[in-house]
Tab-separated table of C-alpha atoms and ligand atoms in Angstrom:
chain	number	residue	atom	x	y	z
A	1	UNK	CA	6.611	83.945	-11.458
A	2	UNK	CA	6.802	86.653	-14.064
A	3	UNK	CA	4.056	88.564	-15.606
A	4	UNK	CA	1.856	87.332	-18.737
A	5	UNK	CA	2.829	89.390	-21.377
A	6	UNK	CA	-0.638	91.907	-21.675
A	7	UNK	CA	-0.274	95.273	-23.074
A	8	UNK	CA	-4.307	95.740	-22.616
A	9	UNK	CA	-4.852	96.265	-18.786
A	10	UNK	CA	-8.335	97.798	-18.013
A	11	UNK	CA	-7.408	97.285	-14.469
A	12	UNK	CA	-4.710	100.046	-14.405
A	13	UNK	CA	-7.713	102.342	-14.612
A	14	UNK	CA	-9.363	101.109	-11.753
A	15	UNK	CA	-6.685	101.055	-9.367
A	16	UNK	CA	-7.536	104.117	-7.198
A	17	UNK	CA	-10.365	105.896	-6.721
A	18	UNK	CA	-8.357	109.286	-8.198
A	19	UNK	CA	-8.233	107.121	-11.044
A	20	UNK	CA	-11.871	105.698	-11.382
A	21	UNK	CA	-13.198	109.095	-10.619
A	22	UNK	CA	-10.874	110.580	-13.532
A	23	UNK	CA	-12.159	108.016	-16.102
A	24	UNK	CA	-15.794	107.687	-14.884
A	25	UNK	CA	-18.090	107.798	-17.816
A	26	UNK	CA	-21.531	108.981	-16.276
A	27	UNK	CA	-22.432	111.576	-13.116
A	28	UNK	CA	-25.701	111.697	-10.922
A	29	UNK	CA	-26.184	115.640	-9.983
A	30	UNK	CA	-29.104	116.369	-7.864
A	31	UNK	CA	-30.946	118.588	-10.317
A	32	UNK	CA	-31.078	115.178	-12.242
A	33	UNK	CA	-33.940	113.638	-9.726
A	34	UNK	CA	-37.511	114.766	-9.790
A	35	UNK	CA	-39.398	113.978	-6.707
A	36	UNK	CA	-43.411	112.853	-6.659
A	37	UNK	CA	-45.458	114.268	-3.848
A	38	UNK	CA	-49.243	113.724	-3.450
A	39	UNK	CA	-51.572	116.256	-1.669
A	40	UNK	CA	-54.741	114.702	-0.603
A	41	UNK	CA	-57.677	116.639	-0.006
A	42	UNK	CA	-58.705	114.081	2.754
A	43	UNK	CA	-56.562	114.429	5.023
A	44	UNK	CA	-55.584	116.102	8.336
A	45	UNK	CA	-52.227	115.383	8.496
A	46	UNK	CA	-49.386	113.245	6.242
A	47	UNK	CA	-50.579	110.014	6.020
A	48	UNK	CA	-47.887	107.203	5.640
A	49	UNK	CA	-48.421	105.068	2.423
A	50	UNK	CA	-47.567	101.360	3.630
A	51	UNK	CA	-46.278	100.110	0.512
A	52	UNK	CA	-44.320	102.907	0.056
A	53	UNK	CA	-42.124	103.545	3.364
A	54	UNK	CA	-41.039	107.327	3.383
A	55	UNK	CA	-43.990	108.503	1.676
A	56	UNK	CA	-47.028	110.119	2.433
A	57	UNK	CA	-50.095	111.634	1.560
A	58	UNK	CA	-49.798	115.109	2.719
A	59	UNK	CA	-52.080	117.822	3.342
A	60	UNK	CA	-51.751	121.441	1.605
A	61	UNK	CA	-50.210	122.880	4.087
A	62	UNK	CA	-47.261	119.823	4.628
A	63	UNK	CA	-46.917	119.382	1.040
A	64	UNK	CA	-45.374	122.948	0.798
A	65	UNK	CA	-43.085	122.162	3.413
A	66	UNK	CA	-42.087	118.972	1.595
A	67	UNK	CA	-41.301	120.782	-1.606
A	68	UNK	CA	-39.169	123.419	-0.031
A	69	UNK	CA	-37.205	121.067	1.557
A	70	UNK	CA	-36.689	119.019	-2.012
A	71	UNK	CA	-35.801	122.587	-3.273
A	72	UNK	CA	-33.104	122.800	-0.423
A	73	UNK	CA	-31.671	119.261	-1.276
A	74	UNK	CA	-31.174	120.384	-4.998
A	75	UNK	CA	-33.794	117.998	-6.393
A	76	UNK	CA	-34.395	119.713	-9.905
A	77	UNK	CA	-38.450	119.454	-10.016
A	78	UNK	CA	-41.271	117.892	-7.609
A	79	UNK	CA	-44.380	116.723	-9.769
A	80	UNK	CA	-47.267	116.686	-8.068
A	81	UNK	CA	-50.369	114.387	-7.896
A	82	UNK	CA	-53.617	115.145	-6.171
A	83	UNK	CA	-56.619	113.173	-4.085
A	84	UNK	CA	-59.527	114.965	-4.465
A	85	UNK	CA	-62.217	114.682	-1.629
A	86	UNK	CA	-65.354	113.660	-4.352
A	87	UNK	CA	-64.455	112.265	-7.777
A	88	UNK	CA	-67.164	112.137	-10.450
A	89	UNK	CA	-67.651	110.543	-13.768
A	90	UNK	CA	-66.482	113.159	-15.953
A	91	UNK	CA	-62.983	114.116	-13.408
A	92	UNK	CA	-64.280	117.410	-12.583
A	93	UNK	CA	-61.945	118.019	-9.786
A	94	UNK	CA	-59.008	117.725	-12.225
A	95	UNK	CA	-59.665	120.932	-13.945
A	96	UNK	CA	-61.552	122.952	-11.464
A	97	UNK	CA	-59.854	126.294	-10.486
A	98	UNK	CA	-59.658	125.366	-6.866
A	99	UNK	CA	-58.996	122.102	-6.617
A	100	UNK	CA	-56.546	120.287	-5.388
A	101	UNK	CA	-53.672	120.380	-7.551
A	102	UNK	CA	-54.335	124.448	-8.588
A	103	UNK	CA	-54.430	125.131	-5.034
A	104	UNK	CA	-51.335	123.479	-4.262
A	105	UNK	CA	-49.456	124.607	-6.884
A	106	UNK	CA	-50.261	128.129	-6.538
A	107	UNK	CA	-49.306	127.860	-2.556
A	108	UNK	CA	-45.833	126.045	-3.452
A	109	UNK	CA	-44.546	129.083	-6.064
A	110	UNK	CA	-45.854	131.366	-3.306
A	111	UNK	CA	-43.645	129.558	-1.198
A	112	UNK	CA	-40.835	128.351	-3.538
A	113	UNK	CA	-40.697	130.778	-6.812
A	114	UNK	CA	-37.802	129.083	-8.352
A	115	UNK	CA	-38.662	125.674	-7.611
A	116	UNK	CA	-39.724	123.816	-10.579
A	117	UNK	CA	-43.319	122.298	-10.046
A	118	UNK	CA	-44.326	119.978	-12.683
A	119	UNK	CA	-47.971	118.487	-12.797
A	120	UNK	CA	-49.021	115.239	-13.600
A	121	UNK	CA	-52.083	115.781	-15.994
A	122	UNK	CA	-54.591	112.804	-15.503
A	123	UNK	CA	-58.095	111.626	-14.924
A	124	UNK	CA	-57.933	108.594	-13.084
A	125	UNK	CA	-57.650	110.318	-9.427
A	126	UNK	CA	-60.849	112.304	-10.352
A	127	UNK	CA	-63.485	109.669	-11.550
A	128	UNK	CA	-65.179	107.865	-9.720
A	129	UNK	CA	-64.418	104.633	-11.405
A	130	UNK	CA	-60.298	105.449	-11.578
A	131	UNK	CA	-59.884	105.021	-15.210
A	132	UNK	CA	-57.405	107.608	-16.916
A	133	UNK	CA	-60.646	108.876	-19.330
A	134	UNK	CA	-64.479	109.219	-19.188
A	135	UNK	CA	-65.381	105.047	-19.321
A	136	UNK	CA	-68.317	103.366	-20.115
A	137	UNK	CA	-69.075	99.976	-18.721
A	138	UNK	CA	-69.884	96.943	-20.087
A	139	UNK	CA	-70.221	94.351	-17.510
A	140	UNK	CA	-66.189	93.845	-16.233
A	141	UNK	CA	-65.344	96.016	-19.807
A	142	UNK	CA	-64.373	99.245	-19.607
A	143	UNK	CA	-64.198	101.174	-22.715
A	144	UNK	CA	-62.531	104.383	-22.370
A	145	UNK	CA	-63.386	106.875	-25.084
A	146	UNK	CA	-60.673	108.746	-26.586
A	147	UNK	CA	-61.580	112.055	-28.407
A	148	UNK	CA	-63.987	113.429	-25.192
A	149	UNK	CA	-61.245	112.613	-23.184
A	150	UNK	CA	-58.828	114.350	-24.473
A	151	UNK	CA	-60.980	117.091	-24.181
A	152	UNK	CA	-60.762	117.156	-20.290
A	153	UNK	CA	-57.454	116.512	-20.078
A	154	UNK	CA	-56.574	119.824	-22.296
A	155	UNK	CA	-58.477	121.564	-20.074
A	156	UNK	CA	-56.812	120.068	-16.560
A	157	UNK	CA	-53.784	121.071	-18.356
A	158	UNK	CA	-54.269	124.419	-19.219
A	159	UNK	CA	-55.881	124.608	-15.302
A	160	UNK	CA	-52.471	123.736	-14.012
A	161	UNK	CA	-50.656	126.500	-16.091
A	162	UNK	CA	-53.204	129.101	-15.011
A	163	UNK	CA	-52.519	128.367	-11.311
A	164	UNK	CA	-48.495	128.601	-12.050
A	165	UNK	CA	-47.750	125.071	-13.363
A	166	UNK	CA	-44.043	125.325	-14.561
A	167	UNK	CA	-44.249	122.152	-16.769
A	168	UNK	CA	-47.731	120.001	-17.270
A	169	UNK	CA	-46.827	115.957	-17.740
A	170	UNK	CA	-49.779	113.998	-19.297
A	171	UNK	CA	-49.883	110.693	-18.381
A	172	UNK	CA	-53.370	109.501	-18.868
A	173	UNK	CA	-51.655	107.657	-22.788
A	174	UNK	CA	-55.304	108.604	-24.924
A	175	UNK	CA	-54.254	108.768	-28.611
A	176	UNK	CA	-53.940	113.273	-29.661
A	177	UNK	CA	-53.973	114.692	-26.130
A	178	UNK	CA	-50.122	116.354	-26.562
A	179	UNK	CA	-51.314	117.898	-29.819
A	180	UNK	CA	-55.144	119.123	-28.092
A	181	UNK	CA	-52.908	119.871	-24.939
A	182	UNK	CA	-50.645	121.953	-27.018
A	183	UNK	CA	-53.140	123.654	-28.542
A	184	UNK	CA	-55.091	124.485	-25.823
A	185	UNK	CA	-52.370	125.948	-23.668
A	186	UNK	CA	-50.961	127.998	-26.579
A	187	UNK	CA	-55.025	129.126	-27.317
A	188	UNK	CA	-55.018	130.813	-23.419
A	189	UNK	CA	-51.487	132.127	-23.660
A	190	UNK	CA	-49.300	129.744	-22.658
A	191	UNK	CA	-47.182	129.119	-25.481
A	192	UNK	CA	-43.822	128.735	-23.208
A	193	UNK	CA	-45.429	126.759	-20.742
A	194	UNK	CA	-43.678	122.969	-21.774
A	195	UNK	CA	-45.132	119.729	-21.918
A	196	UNK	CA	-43.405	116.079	-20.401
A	197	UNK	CA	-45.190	113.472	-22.365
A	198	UNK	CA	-45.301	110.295	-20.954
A	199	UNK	CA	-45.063	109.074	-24.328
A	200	UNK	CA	-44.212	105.024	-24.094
A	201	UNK	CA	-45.944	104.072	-20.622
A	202	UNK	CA	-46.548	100.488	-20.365
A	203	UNK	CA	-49.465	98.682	-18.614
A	204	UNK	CA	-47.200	97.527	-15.442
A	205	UNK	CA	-48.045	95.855	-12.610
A	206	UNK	CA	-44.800	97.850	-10.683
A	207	UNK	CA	-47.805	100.921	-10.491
A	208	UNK	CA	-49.118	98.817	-7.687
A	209	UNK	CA	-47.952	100.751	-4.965
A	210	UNK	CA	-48.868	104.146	-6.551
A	211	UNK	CA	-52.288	103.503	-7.027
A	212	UNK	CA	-52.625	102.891	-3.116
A	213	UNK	CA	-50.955	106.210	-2.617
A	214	UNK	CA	-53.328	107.749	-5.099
A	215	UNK	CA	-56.347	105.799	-4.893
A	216	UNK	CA	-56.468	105.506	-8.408
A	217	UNK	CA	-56.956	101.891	-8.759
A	218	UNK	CA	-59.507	101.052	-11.398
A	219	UNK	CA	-62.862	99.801	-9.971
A	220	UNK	CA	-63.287	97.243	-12.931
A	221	UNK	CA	-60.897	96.513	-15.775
A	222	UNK	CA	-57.461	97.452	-16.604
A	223	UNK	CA	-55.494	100.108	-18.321
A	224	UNK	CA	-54.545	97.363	-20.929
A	225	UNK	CA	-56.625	99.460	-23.457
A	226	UNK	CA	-54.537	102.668	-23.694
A	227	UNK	CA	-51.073	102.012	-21.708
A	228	UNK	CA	-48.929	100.266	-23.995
A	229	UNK	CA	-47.786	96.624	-24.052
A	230	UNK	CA	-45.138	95.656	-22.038
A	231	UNK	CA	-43.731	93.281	-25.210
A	232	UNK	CA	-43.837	95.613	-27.278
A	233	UNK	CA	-40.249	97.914	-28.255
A	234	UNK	CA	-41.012	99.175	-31.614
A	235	UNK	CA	-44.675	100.571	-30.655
A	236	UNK	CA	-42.973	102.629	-28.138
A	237	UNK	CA	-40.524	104.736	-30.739
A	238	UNK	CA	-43.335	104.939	-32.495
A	239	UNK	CA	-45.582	106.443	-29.875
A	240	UNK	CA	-42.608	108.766	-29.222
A	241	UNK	CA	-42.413	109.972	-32.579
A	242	UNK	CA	-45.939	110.806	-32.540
A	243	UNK	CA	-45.915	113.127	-29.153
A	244	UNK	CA	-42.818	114.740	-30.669
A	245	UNK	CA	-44.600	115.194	-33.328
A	246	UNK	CA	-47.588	117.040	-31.934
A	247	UNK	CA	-45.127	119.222	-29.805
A	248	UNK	CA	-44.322	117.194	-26.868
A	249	UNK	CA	-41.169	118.972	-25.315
A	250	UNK	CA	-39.324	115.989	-23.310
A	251	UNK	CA	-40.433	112.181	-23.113
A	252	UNK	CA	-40.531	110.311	-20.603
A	253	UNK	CA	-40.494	106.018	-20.759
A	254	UNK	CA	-42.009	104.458	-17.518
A	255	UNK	CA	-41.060	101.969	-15.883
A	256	UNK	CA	-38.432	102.568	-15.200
A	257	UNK	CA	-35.395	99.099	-14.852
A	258	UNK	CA	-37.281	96.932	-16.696
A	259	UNK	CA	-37.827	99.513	-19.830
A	260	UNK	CA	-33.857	100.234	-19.709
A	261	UNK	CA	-33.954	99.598	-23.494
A	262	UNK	CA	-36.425	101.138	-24.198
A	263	UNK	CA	-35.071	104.287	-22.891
A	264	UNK	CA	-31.843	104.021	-24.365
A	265	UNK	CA	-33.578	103.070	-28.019
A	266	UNK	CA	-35.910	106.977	-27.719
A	267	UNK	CA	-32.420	108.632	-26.659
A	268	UNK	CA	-30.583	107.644	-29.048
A	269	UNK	CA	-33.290	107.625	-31.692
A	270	UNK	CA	-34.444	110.995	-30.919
A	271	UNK	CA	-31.604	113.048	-28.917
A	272	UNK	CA	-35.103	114.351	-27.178
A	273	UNK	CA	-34.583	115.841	-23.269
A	274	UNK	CA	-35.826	112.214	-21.799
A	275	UNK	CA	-37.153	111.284	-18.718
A	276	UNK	CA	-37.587	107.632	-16.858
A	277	UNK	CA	-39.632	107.075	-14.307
A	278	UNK	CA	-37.915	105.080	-11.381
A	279	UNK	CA	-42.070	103.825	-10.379
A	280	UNK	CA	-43.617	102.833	-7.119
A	281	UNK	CA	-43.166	98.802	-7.098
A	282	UNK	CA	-39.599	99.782	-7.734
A	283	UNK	CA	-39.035	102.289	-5.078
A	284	UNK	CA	-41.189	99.613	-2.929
A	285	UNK	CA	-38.950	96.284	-3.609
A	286	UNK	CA	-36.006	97.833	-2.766
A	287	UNK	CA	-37.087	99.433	0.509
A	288	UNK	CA	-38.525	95.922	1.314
A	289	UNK	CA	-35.256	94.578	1.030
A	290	UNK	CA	-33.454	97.108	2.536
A	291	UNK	CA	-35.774	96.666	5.674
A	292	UNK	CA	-35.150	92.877	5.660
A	293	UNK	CA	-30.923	93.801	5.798
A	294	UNK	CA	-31.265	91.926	2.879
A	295	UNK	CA	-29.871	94.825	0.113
A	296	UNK	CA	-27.610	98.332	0.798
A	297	UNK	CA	-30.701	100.386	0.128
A	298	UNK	CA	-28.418	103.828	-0.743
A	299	UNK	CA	-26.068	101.532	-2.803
A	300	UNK	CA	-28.685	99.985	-4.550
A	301	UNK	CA	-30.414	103.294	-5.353
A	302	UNK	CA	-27.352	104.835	-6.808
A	303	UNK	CA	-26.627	102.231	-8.381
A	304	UNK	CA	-29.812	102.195	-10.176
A	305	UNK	CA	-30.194	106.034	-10.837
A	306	UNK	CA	-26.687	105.119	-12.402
A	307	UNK	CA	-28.213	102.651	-15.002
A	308	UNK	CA	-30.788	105.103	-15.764
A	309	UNK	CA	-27.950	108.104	-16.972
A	310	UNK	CA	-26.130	105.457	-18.620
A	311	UNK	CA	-28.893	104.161	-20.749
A	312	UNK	CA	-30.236	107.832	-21.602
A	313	UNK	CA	-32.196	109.313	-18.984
A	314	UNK	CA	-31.916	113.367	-18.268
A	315	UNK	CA	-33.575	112.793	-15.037
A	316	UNK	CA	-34.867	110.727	-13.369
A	317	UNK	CA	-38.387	110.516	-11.390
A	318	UNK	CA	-37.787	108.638	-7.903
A	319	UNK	CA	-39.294	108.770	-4.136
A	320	UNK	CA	-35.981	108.766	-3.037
A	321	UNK	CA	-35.311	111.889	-4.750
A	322	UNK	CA	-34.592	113.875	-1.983
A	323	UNK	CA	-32.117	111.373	-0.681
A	324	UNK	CA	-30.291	110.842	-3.936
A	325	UNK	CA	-29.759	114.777	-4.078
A	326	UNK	CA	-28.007	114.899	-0.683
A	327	UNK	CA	-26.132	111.869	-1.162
A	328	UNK	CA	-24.807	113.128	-4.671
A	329	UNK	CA	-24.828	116.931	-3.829
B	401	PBG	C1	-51.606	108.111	-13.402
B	401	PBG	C2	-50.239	107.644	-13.071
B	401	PBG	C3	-49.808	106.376	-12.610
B	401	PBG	C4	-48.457	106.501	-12.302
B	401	PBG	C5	-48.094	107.806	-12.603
B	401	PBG	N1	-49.209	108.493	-13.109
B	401	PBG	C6	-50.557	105.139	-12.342
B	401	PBG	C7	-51.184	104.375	-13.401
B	401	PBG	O1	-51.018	104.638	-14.592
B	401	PBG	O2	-51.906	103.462	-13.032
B	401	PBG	C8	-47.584	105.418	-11.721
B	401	PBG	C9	-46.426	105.883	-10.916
B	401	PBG	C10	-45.787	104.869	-10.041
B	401	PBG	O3	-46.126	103.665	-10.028
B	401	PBG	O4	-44.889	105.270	-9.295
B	401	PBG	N2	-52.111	107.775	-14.613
């Protein structure tokens, strides 16, 4: 039978992989992945998260040990999050000297000078009632107040660049805190210390996981009140614009799949360094699968962390950071 007459063959490009890998359109390096650790101030040793399998809460001491083995992988940043042993009302063991997050970050660039160490800058670990901002109640209402808020979260931020924070990453979503933030670290001399807004995070029920492994889950209400709405596309450039605006230095868009167009819409609208977040009920799914045989779990994650480059991302935040690295590296 003789050929159809096509002059357009896309195949012939696919036919070896010399030939993919000559015409292949995005790359995953390891300094692209950012892994999330949490130090917990409550416990004696790492503490397995169950919806999370591979992660753990992890004491001071194993937490530097984590990060310098992320450093040895290649991953190009760990960003840490901290249990405190008491929380309060007003989150004072975010911005205390010693607590949990200082101390750790000052041990891991003891340990680990050149590792990047960003910190996520939030309230919701810290109060008692796990919302991101001081809350009053009103019955099953929660109203979080902005302004005093932001506030505390300038000052956690300007905490974490005291005790050697290389980047700070506010994620608590109050309306101002990048500008106050930015002010604040340039007022106590940290003008070159950067800030990773996590400037359109949606109210998502993939945090599930996470707030287990932080016990940050809010004790009544939701976070429907600041974190954005998951219909909404427009609001989020919009939000974007706004951190730029008050000197955010890189953006980030969390979720991470679902918000694929998102992130691709703040890339290409802004050209802005541009972060996703790859979050715990997505990390979670897969391994679920994985465990069941029912998915190739290091297919599946490249695969993914493929999507990500292609839509936008710089980097990408994952748990399976350190994995990714190796595999790519
Ligand atoms: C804290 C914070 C959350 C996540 C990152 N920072 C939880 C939340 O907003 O409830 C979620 C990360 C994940 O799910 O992996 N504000």
């Amino acid at each position: 039978m003789s050929s159809l007459p096509l002059i357009q063959r896309p195949r012939r490009l696919r036919s070896s992989p010399a030939l993919r890998n000559l015409v292949r359109e995005t790359h995953l390096r390891p300094g692209n992945f950012i892994l999330p650790l949490f130090v917990s101030e409550k416990v004696a040793e790492p503490v397995a998260v169950k919806s999370m399998p591979g992660v753990f809460q992890l004491t001071e001491q194993a937490l530097v040990a984590e990060a310098l083995a992320a450093h040895q992988d290649g991953v190009g940043a760990v960003l840490i999050f901290g249990i405190p042993a008491a929380k309060d009302a007003l989150a004072s063991g975010a911005y205390a000297r010693d607590g949990v997050v200082q101390r750790s970050v000052r041990a891991i660039k003891a340990a680990a000078p050149e590792l990047l160490v960003i910190t996520d800058v939030c309230l919701c670990e810290f109060m008692d009632h796990g919302h991101c901002g001081i809350t009053h109640f009103d019955g099953e209402r929660a109203h979080v107040v902005n302004d005093a808020s932001v506030k505390l979260l300038a000052q956690t931020a300007v905490s974490h660049a005291e005790a050697g924070a290389d980047i700070v990453a506010p994620s608590d979503m109050m309306d101002g805190r990048i500008g106050a933030i930015r002010s604040a670290l340039d007022a106590a001399g940290f003008q070159d210390t950067p800030i990773l807004s996590y400037a359109a995070k949606f109210a998502s029920a993939f945090y599930g996981p996470f707030r287990d492994a932080a016990e940050s889950a809010p004790s009544a209400g939701d976070r429907r009140s600041y974190q954005m709405d998951a219909a909404n596309s427009n609001e989020a450039i919009r939000e974007v614009a706004l951190d730029l605006d008050e000197g955010a230095d890189m953006v980030m868009v969390k979720p991470g799949l679902a918000y694929l167009d998102i992130l691709w819409r703040v890339k290409h609208e802004f050209g802005a360094p541009t972060f996703a977040y790859h979050v715990s009920g997505e990390y979670a799914m897969l391994k679920a699968a994985a465990a069941q045989g029912w998915l190739d779990e290091k297919a599946c994650l490249l695969e993914s962390m493929l999507a990500f480059r292609r839509a936008g991302a710089d980097g990408i935040i994952t748990y399976a950071a350190r994995e990714l690295a190796r595999w790519v590296g």
